[in-house]
Coordinates of N, CA and C in Angstrom, one line a residue:
M1 N 11.4 11.6 -7.2 CA 10.8 11.5 -5.8 C 10.3 12.8 -5.4
L2 N 9.6 12.8 -4.4 CA 9.0 14.0 -3.8 C 10.1 15.0 -3.4
T3 N 10.3 16.1 -4.1 CA 11.2 17.1 -3.6 C 10.2 18.2 -3.0
S4 N 10.5 18.5 -1.8 CA 9.5 19.2 -1.1 C 10.0 20.5 -0.4
L5 N 9.1 21.4 -0.4 CA 9.4 22.6 0.4 C 9.0 22.4 1.9
I6 N 8.3 21.2 2.1 CA 7.9 20.9 3.4 C 8.9 19.9 4.0
P7 N 9.6 20.2 5.1 CA 10.6 19.3 5.7 C 9.9 18.0 6.1
D8 N 10.6 16.8 6.0 CA 10.2 15.6 6.5 C 10.0 15.7 8.0
G9 N 8.9 15.2 8.5 CA 8.6 15.3 9.9 C 7.8 16.5 10.4
E10 N 7.6 17.5 9.5 CA 6.9 18.7 9.8 C 5.4 18.4 10.1
L11 N 4.9 19.0 11.1 CA 3.5 18.8 11.5 C 2.6 19.6 10.5
V12 N 1.7 18.9 9.8 CA 0.8 19.5 8.8 C -0.6 19.2 9.1
T13 N -1.5 20.0 8.6 CA -2.9 19.7 8.6 C -3.5 19.8 7.2
V14 N -4.3 18.8 6.8 CA -4.9 18.8 5.5 C -6.1 19.8 5.5
A15 N -5.9 20.9 4.7 CA -7.0 21.9 4.6 C -8.0 21.5 3.5
V16 N -7.5 21.0 2.4 CA -8.3 20.6 1.3 C -7.8 19.3 0.8
A17 N -8.7 18.4 0.5 CA -8.3 17.1 -0.1 C -9.2 16.8 -1.3
Q18 N -8.6 16.9 -2.5 CA -9.3 16.6 -3.7 C -8.8 15.4 -4.4
T19 N -9.3 15.0 -5.5 CA -8.9 13.8 -6.2 C -7.5 14.0 -6.8
T20 N -7.1 15.2 -7.2 CA -5.8 15.4 -7.9 C -4.9 16.3 -7.1
F21 N -5.3 16.8 -6.0 CA -4.4 17.7 -5.2 C -4.9 17.8 -3.8
A22 N -4.0 18.3 -2.9 CA -4.4 18.7 -1.5 C -3.7 20.0 -1.2
V23 N -4.3 20.7 -0.2 CA -3.7 21.9 0.4 C -3.3 21.5 1.8
L24 N -2.1 21.7 2.2 CA -1.6 21.4 3.5 C -1.2 22.7 4.2
T25 N -1.4 22.8 5.5 CA -1.0 24.0 6.2 C 0.0 23.5 7.3
T26 N 1.0 24.4 7.5 CA 2.0 24.2 8.6 C 1.8 25.5 9.4
P27 N 2.5 25.5 10.5 CA 2.4 26.8 11.3 C 2.9 28.0 10.6
K28 N 3.7 27.8 9.5 CA 4.3 29.0 8.9 C 3.8 29.2 7.4
A29 N 3.2 28.2 6.8 CA 2.9 28.4 5.4 C 1.8 27.4 5.0
R30 N 1.3 27.7 3.7 CA 0.3 26.8 3.1 C 0.9 26.3 1.8
F31 N 0.6 25.0 1.5 CA 1.2 24.4 0.3 C 0.1 23.6 -0.5
R32 N 0.3 23.7 -1.8 CA -0.6 22.8 -2.7 C 0.3 21.7 -3.2
I33 N -0.2 20.5 -3.1 CA 0.5 19.3 -3.6 C -0.3 18.7 -4.6
D34 N 0.2 18.7 -5.9 CA -0.5 18.0 -7.0 C 0.0 16.5 -7.0
F35 N -1.0 15.6 -7.2 CA -0.7 14.2 -7.3 C -0.6 13.8 -8.8
I36 N 0.6 13.4 -9.2 CA 0.9 13.0 -10.6 C 0.7 11.5 -10.7
D37 N -0.3 11.1 -11.5 CA -0.6 9.6 -11.7 C -0.9 9.0 -10.4
K38 N -1.9 9.5 -9.7 CA -2.3 9.0 -8.4 C -2.9 7.6 -8.5
A39 N -2.5 6.7 -7.6 CA -3.0 5.3 -7.7 C -4.0 5.0 -6.6
E40 N -3.7 5.7 -5.4 CA -4.6 5.4 -4.2 C -4.4 6.5 -3.3
A41 N -5.5 6.8 -2.5 CA -5.4 7.9 -1.5 C -6.4 7.6 -0.4
H42 N -6.0 8.0 0.8 CA -6.8 8.1 1.9 C -6.5 9.3 2.7
L43 N -7.1 10.4 2.3 CA -6.7 11.7 2.8 C -8.0 12.6 2.9
K44 N -8.3 13.2 4.1 CA -9.5 13.9 4.3 C -9.1 15.3 4.9
P45 N -9.9 16.3 4.7 CA -9.7 17.6 5.3 C -9.8 17.4 6.9
G46 N -8.9 18.1 7.5 CA -8.8 18.0 9.0 C -7.8 17.0 9.5
M47 N -7.3 16.1 8.6 CA -6.3 15.1 9.1 C -5.1 15.9 9.5
R48 N -4.4 15.4 10.5 CA -3.2 16.1 11.0 C -2.2 15.1 11.4
G49 N -0.9 15.4 11.0 CA 0.1 14.5 11.4 C 1.5 15.0 10.8
N50 N 2.5 14.2 11.1 CA 3.8 14.5 10.5 C 3.9 14.1 9.1
F51 N 4.4 15.0 8.3 CA 4.6 14.9 6.8 C 5.8 14.0 6.6
K52 N 5.6 12.9 5.8 CA 6.7 12.0 5.5 C 6.5 11.5 4.1
S53 N 7.6 11.3 3.4 CA 7.6 10.7 2.1 C 8.5 9.4 2.0
Y54 N 8.0 8.5 1.3 CA 8.7 7.2 1.2 C 8.8 6.7 -0.2
S55 N 9.9 6.0 -0.5 CA 10.0 5.2 -1.8 C 9.8 3.7 -1.5
E56 N 10.0 3.3 -0.2 CA 9.7 1.9 0.2 C 8.9 2.0 1.5
H57 N 7.8 1.2 1.5 CA 6.9 1.2 2.6 C 5.9 0.0 2.3
P58 N 5.3 -0.6 3.4 CA 4.4 -1.7 3.1 C 3.2 -1.3 2.2
L59 N 2.8 -0.1 2.2 CA 1.7 0.4 1.3 C 2.1 0.3 -0.2
L60 N 3.4 0.4 -0.4 CA 3.9 0.4 -1.8 C 4.2 -1.0 -2.4
L61 N 4.2 -2.0 -1.6 CA 4.6 -3.3 -2.1 C 3.9 -3.8 -3.3
S62 N 2.6 -3.6 -3.4 CA 1.9 -4.1 -4.6 C 2.1 -3.2 -5.9
Y63 N 2.7 -2.0 -5.6 CA 2.9 -1.0 -6.7 C 4.3 -1.1 -7.3
N64 N 5.3 -1.3 -6.4 CA 6.7 -1.2 -6.8 C 7.4 -2.6 -7.0
S65 N 6.7 -3.6 -7.1 CA 7.3 -4.9 -7.3 C 6.4 -5.7 -8.3
R66 N 7.0 -6.7 -8.9 CA 6.3 -7.5 -9.9 C 5.4 -8.4 -9.0
L67 N 4.2 -8.8 -9.5 CA 3.3 -9.6 -8.8 C 3.4 -11.0 -9.2
E68 N 3.2 -11.9 -8.2 CA 3.3 -13.4 -8.4 C 2.0 -14.1 -8.1
E69 N 1.7 -15.2 -8.8 CA 0.6 -16.0 -8.5 C 1.1 -17.3 -7.8
V70 N 0.5 -17.6 -6.7 CA 0.9 -18.8 -5.9 C -0.2 -19.8 -5.9
Y71 N 0.1 -21.0 -6.2 CA -0.9 -22.1 -6.2 C -0.4 -23.2 -5.2
I72 N -1.4 -23.9 -4.7 CA -1.1 -25.1 -3.9 C -1.5 -26.3 -4.7
N73 N -0.6 -27.4 -4.5 CA -1.0 -28.6 -5.3 C -0.8 -29.9 -4.4
S74 N -0.9 -29.7 -3.1 CA -1.0 -30.9 -2.2 C -1.7 -30.4 -0.9
R75 N -2.3 -31.3 -0.2 CA -3.1 -31.0 1.0 C -2.1 -30.8 2.2
P76 N -2.2 -29.7 2.9 CA -1.3 -29.5 4.1 C -1.7 -30.4 5.2
E77 N -0.8 -30.6 6.1 CA -1.1 -31.5 7.3 C -2.1 -30.9 8.2
D78 N -2.2 -29.6 8.3 CA -3.1 -28.9 9.2 C -3.6 -27.6 8.5
P79 N -4.7 -27.8 7.6 CA -5.1 -26.6 6.9 C -5.5 -25.4 7.7
E80 N -6.2 -25.6 8.8 CA -6.6 -24.5 9.7 C -5.3 -23.8 10.3
G81 N -4.4 -24.6 10.7 CA -3.1 -24.0 11.2 C -2.4 -23.3 10.2
L82 N -2.4 -23.8 9.0 CA -1.7 -23.1 7.8 C -2.4 -21.8 7.5
L83 N -3.7 -21.8 7.5 CA -4.4 -20.5 7.3 C -4.0 -19.5 8.3
A84 N -4.0 -19.9 9.6 CA -3.6 -18.9 10.7 C -2.1 -18.5 10.5
E85 N -1.2 -19.4 10.0 CA 0.2 -19.0 9.8 C 0.3 -18.1 8.6
I86 N -0.4 -18.3 7.5 CA -0.4 -17.4 6.4 C -0.8 -16.0 6.8
R87 N -1.9 -16.0 7.5 CA -2.4 -14.7 8.0 C -1.4 -13.9 8.8
K88 N -0.8 -14.7 9.8 CA 0.2 -14.1 10.6 C 1.4 -13.5 9.8
R89 N 1.9 -14.3 8.9 CA 3.0 -13.9 8.1 C 2.7 -12.6 7.2
I90 N 1.5 -12.6 6.6 CA 1.2 -11.5 5.7 C 0.9 -10.3 6.6
E91 N 0.3 -10.4 7.8 CA 0.1 -9.3 8.7 C 1.5 -8.7 9.1
A92 N 2.5 -9.5 9.3 CA 3.8 -9.1 9.7 C 4.4 -8.2 8.6
I93 N 4.2 -8.6 7.3 CA 4.7 -7.9 6.2 C 4.1 -6.5 6.0
F94 N 2.7 -6.5 6.2 CA 2.0 -5.2 6.0 C 2.0 -4.3 7.2
Q95 N 2.5 -4.8 8.3 CA 2.7 -4.0 9.5 C 1.5 -3.1 9.9
G96 N 0.3 -3.7 9.7 CA -0.9 -2.9 10.1 C -1.4 -1.9 9.1
W97 N -0.6 -1.7 8.0 CA -1.0 -0.7 7.0 C -2.1 -1.2 6.0
R98 N -2.2 -2.5 5.9 CA -3.2 -3.1 5.0 C -3.8 -4.3 5.7
D99 N -5.0 -4.7 5.4 CA -5.6 -5.9 5.8 C -4.9 -7.0 5.1
W100 N -4.6 -8.1 5.8 CA -3.9 -9.2 5.3 C -4.6 -9.8 4.0
R101 N -5.9 -9.7 4.0 CA -6.7 -10.2 2.8 C -6.6 -9.4 1.6
Y102 N -5.8 -8.3 1.6 CA -5.6 -7.4 0.5 C -5.1 -8.2 -0.7
V103 N -4.3 -9.2 -0.5 CA -3.6 -9.9 -1.6 C -4.4 -11.1 -2.1
L104 N -5.6 -11.3 -1.5 CA -6.4 -12.5 -1.9 C -7.4 -12.1 -3.0
S105 N -8.0 -13.2 -3.6 CA -8.9 -13.0 -4.7 C -10.2 -12.3 -4.2
G106 N -10.8 -11.4 -5.1 CA -12.1 -10.9 -4.8 C -12.2 -10.1 -3.5
R107 N -13.5 -9.9 -3.1 CA -13.7 -9.2 -1.8 C -13.0 -9.9 -0.7
K108 N -12.7 -9.2 0.4 CA -11.9 -9.8 1.5 C -12.5 -11.1 2.0
S109 N -13.8 -11.1 2.4 CA -14.4 -12.3 3.0 C -14.4 -13.4 1.9
A110 N -14.8 -13.1 0.7 CA -14.8 -14.1 -0.4 C -13.4 -14.7 -0.6
G111 N -12.4 -13.8 -0.6 CA -11.1 -14.3 -0.8 C -10.6 -15.2 0.3
E112 N -10.9 -14.8 1.5 CA -10.5 -15.7 2.6 C -11.2 -17.0 2.6
K113 N -12.5 -17.0 2.2 CA -13.3 -18.3 2.1 C -12.6 -19.2 1.0
Q114 N -12.3 -18.6 -0.1 CA -11.7 -19.3 -1.2 C -10.3 -19.9 -0.8
L115 N -9.5 -19.1 -0.1 CA -8.2 -19.5 0.3 C -8.4 -20.7 1.3
K116 N -9.3 -20.6 2.2 CA -9.6 -21.7 3.2 C -10.0 -23.0 2.4
Q117 N -10.9 -22.8 1.4 CA -11.3 -24.0 0.7 C -10.2 -24.6 -0.1
N118 N -9.3 -23.8 -0.7 CA -8.2 -24.3 -1.5 C -7.2 -25.0 -0.6
L119 N -7.0 -24.5 0.6 CA -6.1 -25.2 1.6 C -6.7 -26.5 2.0
L120 N -8.0 -26.6 2.2 CA -8.6 -27.8 2.6 C -8.5 -28.9 1.5
D121 N -8.7 -28.4 0.2 CA -8.7 -29.2 -0.9 C -7.2 -29.6 -1.3
G122 N -6.3 -28.8 -0.9 CA -4.9 -29.0 -1.3 C -4.7 -28.7 -2.8
S123 N -5.5 -27.8 -3.3 CA -5.4 -27.5 -4.8 C -6.0 -26.2 -5.0
G124 N -5.4 -25.4 -5.9 CA -6.0 -24.2 -6.4 C -5.1 -23.0 -6.1
L125 N -5.7 -21.8 -6.4 CA -5.0 -20.5 -6.3 C -5.0 -20.1 -4.8
L126 N -3.8 -19.7 -4.3 CA -3.7 -19.1 -3.0 C -3.6 -17.6 -3.1
L127 N -2.7 -17.1 -4.0 CA -2.6 -15.7 -4.2 C -2.7 -15.3 -5.6
P128 N -3.6 -14.4 -6.0 CA -3.8 -14.1 -7.5 C -2.7 -13.1 -8.0
G129 N -2.1 -12.4 -7.2 CA -1.1 -11.4 -7.6 C -0.6 -10.7 -6.4
A130 N 0.5 -11.2 -5.9 CA 1.1 -10.7 -4.6 C 2.5 -10.3 -4.8
P131 N 3.0 -9.3 -4.1 CA 4.4 -9.0 -4.1 C 5.3 -10.2 -3.8
P132 N 6.5 -10.3 -4.3 CA 7.3 -11.4 -4.1 C 7.6 -11.7 -2.6
V133 N 7.7 -10.7 -1.7 CA 7.9 -10.9 -0.3 C 6.7 -11.6 0.3
V134 N 5.5 -11.3 -0.1 CA 4.3 -12.0 0.4 C 4.2 -13.4 -0.2
A135 N 4.5 -13.5 -1.5 CA 4.5 -14.8 -2.1 C 5.5 -15.8 -1.4
Q136 N 6.7 -15.3 -1.2 CA 7.7 -16.1 -0.5 C 7.3 -16.5 0.9
A137 N 6.7 -15.6 1.6 CA 6.2 -15.9 3.0 C 5.1 -17.0 3.0
V138 N 4.2 -17.0 2.0 CA 3.2 -18.0 1.9 C 3.7 -19.3 1.4
I139 N 4.7 -19.3 0.5 CA 5.3 -20.5 0.1 C 6.1 -21.2 1.2
E140 N 6.8 -20.4 2.0 CA 7.5 -21.0 3.2 C 6.5 -21.5 4.2
A141 N 5.4 -20.8 4.4 CA 4.4 -21.3 5.4 C 3.9 -22.7 4.9
C142 N 3.6 -22.8 3.6 CA 3.1 -24.0 3.1 C 4.1 -25.1 3.2
T143 N 5.3 -24.9 3.0 CA 6.4 -25.8 3.1 C 6.5 -26.3 4.6
D144 N 6.4 -25.4 5.5 CA 6.4 -25.7 6.9 C 5.2 -26.6 7.3
Y145 N 4.1 -26.6 6.6 CA 3.0 -27.4 6.9 C 2.8 -28.6 6.0
G146 N 3.9 -28.9 5.2 CA 3.9 -30.1 4.4 C 3.1 -30.0 3.1
A147 N 2.9 -28.8 2.6 CA 2.1 -28.6 1.4 C 3.1 -28.1 0.3
S148 N 2.9 -28.6 -0.9 CA 3.7 -28.1 -2.0 C 3.0 -27.1 -2.8
T149 N 3.8 -26.2 -3.3 CA 3.2 -25.0 -4.1 C 3.9 -24.9 -5.4
Y150 N 3.4 -24.1 -6.2 CA 4.1 -23.6 -7.4 C 3.7 -22.2 -7.7
I151 N 4.5 -21.5 -8.5 CA 4.3 -20.1 -8.7 C 4.3 -19.8 -10.2
L152 N 3.5 -18.8 -10.6 CA 3.5 -18.3 -11.9 C 4.2 -16.9 -11.8
G153 N 5.3 -16.8 -12.4 CA 6.0 -15.5 -12.3 C 7.5 -15.9 -12.0
D154 N 8.3 -14.9 -11.8 CA 9.7 -15.0 -11.5 C 10.0 -14.4 -10.2
I155 N 9.8 -15.2 -9.1 CA 10.0 -14.7 -7.8 C 11.4 -14.1 -7.5
G156 N 12.4 -14.7 -8.3 CA 13.7 -14.2 -8.1 C 14.1 -12.9 -8.9
N157 N 13.2 -12.5 -9.7 CA 13.4 -11.3 -10.5 C 13.3 -10.0 -9.6
T158 N 14.5 -9.4 -9.4 CA 14.5 -8.3 -8.5 C 14.7 -7.0 -9.2
L159 N 14.5 -7.0 -10.5 CA 14.5 -5.8 -11.3 C 13.4 -4.9 -10.9
P160 N 13.7 -3.6 -10.7 CA 12.6 -2.7 -10.3 C 11.6 -2.5 -11.4
V161 N 10.4 -2.1 -11.0 CA 9.4 -1.8 -12.0 C 9.8 -0.5 -12.7
A162 N 9.3 -0.3 -14.0 CA 9.8 0.7 -14.8 C 9.6 2.1 -14.2
S163 N 8.5 2.4 -13.6 CA 8.2 3.7 -13.1 C 7.6 3.5 -11.7
P164 N 8.4 3.7 -10.7 CA 7.9 3.4 -9.3 C 6.9 4.4 -8.8
Y165 N 6.2 4.0 -7.8 CA 5.3 4.9 -7.0 C 6.0 5.4 -5.8
F166 N 5.5 6.5 -5.2 CA 5.9 7.0 -4.0 C 4.8 7.2 -3.0
L167 N 5.1 7.3 -1.8 CA 4.0 7.5 -0.8 C 4.3 8.8 0.0
L168 N 3.2 9.6 0.1 CA 3.2 10.8 0.9 C 2.3 10.4 2.1
L169 N 2.8 10.5 3.3 CA 2.1 10.1 4.5 C 1.9 11.3 5.4
I170 N 0.7 11.5 5.9 CA 0.4 12.5 6.9 C -0.4 11.8 8.0
G171 N 0.3 11.5 9.1 CA -0.4 10.8 10.1 C -0.8 9.4 9.6
E172 N -2.1 9.1 9.7 CA -2.6 7.9 9.1 C -3.2 8.1 7.7
G173 N -3.2 9.3 7.2 CA -3.6 9.6 5.8 C -2.5 9.5 4.9
Y174 N -2.8 9.1 3.6 CA -1.7 8.9 2.7 C -2.2 9.1 1.2
V175 N -1.2 9.3 0.4 CA -1.5 9.3 -1.1 C -0.3 8.5 -1.7
I176 N -0.7 7.7 -2.7 CA 0.3 6.9 -3.5 C 0.2 7.4 -4.9
A177 N 1.3 7.9 -5.4 CA 1.4 8.4 -6.8 C 2.8 8.3 -7.4
K178 N 2.8 8.5 -8.7 CA 4.2 8.4 -9.4 C 5.1 9.6 -9.0
D179 N 4.5 10.7 -8.7 CA 5.2 11.9 -8.3 C 4.3 12.9 -7.6
F180 N 4.9 13.9 -7.0 CA 4.1 15.0 -6.4 C 4.8 16.3 -6.8
R181 N 4.0 17.3 -7.0 CA 4.5 18.7 -7.3 C 4.0 19.5 -6.1
V182 N 5.0 20.2 -5.5 CA 4.7 21.0 -4.3 C 4.9 22.5 -4.6
V183 N 3.9 23.3 -4.3 CA 4.0 24.8 -4.5 C 3.6 25.5 -3.3
E184 N 4.4 26.4 -2.8 CA 3.9 27.2 -1.7 C 2.9 28.2 -2.1
L185 N 1.8 28.3 -1.4 CA 0.7 29.2 -1.8 C 1.1 30.6 -1.2
S186 N 0.6 31.6 -1.9 CA 0.8 33.0 -1.5 C 0.3 33.2 -0.1
K187 N 1.0 34.0 0.7 CA 0.6 34.3 2.0 C -0.5 35.4 2.0
E188 N -0.5 36.1 0.9 CA -1.5 37.2 0.8 C -2.8 36.6 0.2
K189 N -3.9 37.1 0.6 CA -5.2 36.7 0.0 C -5.3 37.4 -1.3
P190 N -5.8 36.7 -2.4 CA -5.9 37.4 -3.7 C -7.0 38.5 -3.6
Q191 N -6.8 39.5 -4.3 CA -7.7 40.6 -4.3 C -8.9 40.2 -5.1
L192 N -10.1 40.7 -4.7 CA -11.3 40.5 -5.5 C -11.3 41.4 -6.7
P193 N -12.0 41.1 -7.7 CA -12.0 42.0 -8.9 C -12.6 43.4 -8.5
G194 N -11.9 44.4 -9.0 CA -12.3 45.8 -8.7 C -11.7 46.3 -7.5
Q195 N -10.8 45.6 -6.8 CA -10.1 46.1 -5.6 C -8.8 46.7 -6.0

């Protein structure tokens, strides 16, 4: 996990944001954070917020759990109502950190269109690869609306993934990686050659 020289909750500013590292400033120091096996990032220079690290978070669900495929095999009593319920339940799980359509097939709008069609038909793929908590929520919604489902995967398998990811959060900016290496940068400016 992230062992840091930066205390959790410290107010930081992103001075540099690159593909493999970032430089953060606090009122007292500057730090370089290297991203080891980065999976995803949304970090830009100038972002400011409290520094936090997590091993469990809605942004990590698809990285730190086995993914399940959920299919529907009977028509629900109210397909439109079921679509709204599925959306509501997935939004509650992601808590605003991801668009609910993140777990659907293809582009967001295409995935939503396909989901709606499969609900109307009562047949087909609902979720191509979703964390078990999302898969379970969709299965329960379908049951509540009189539709039967089946799953490819082992929704009961709670074994952790072999090498988990961690989240570094700075306000609304974040990086997801297998690990982070933090180094305090020198407070002195390096001398130019010949000085």
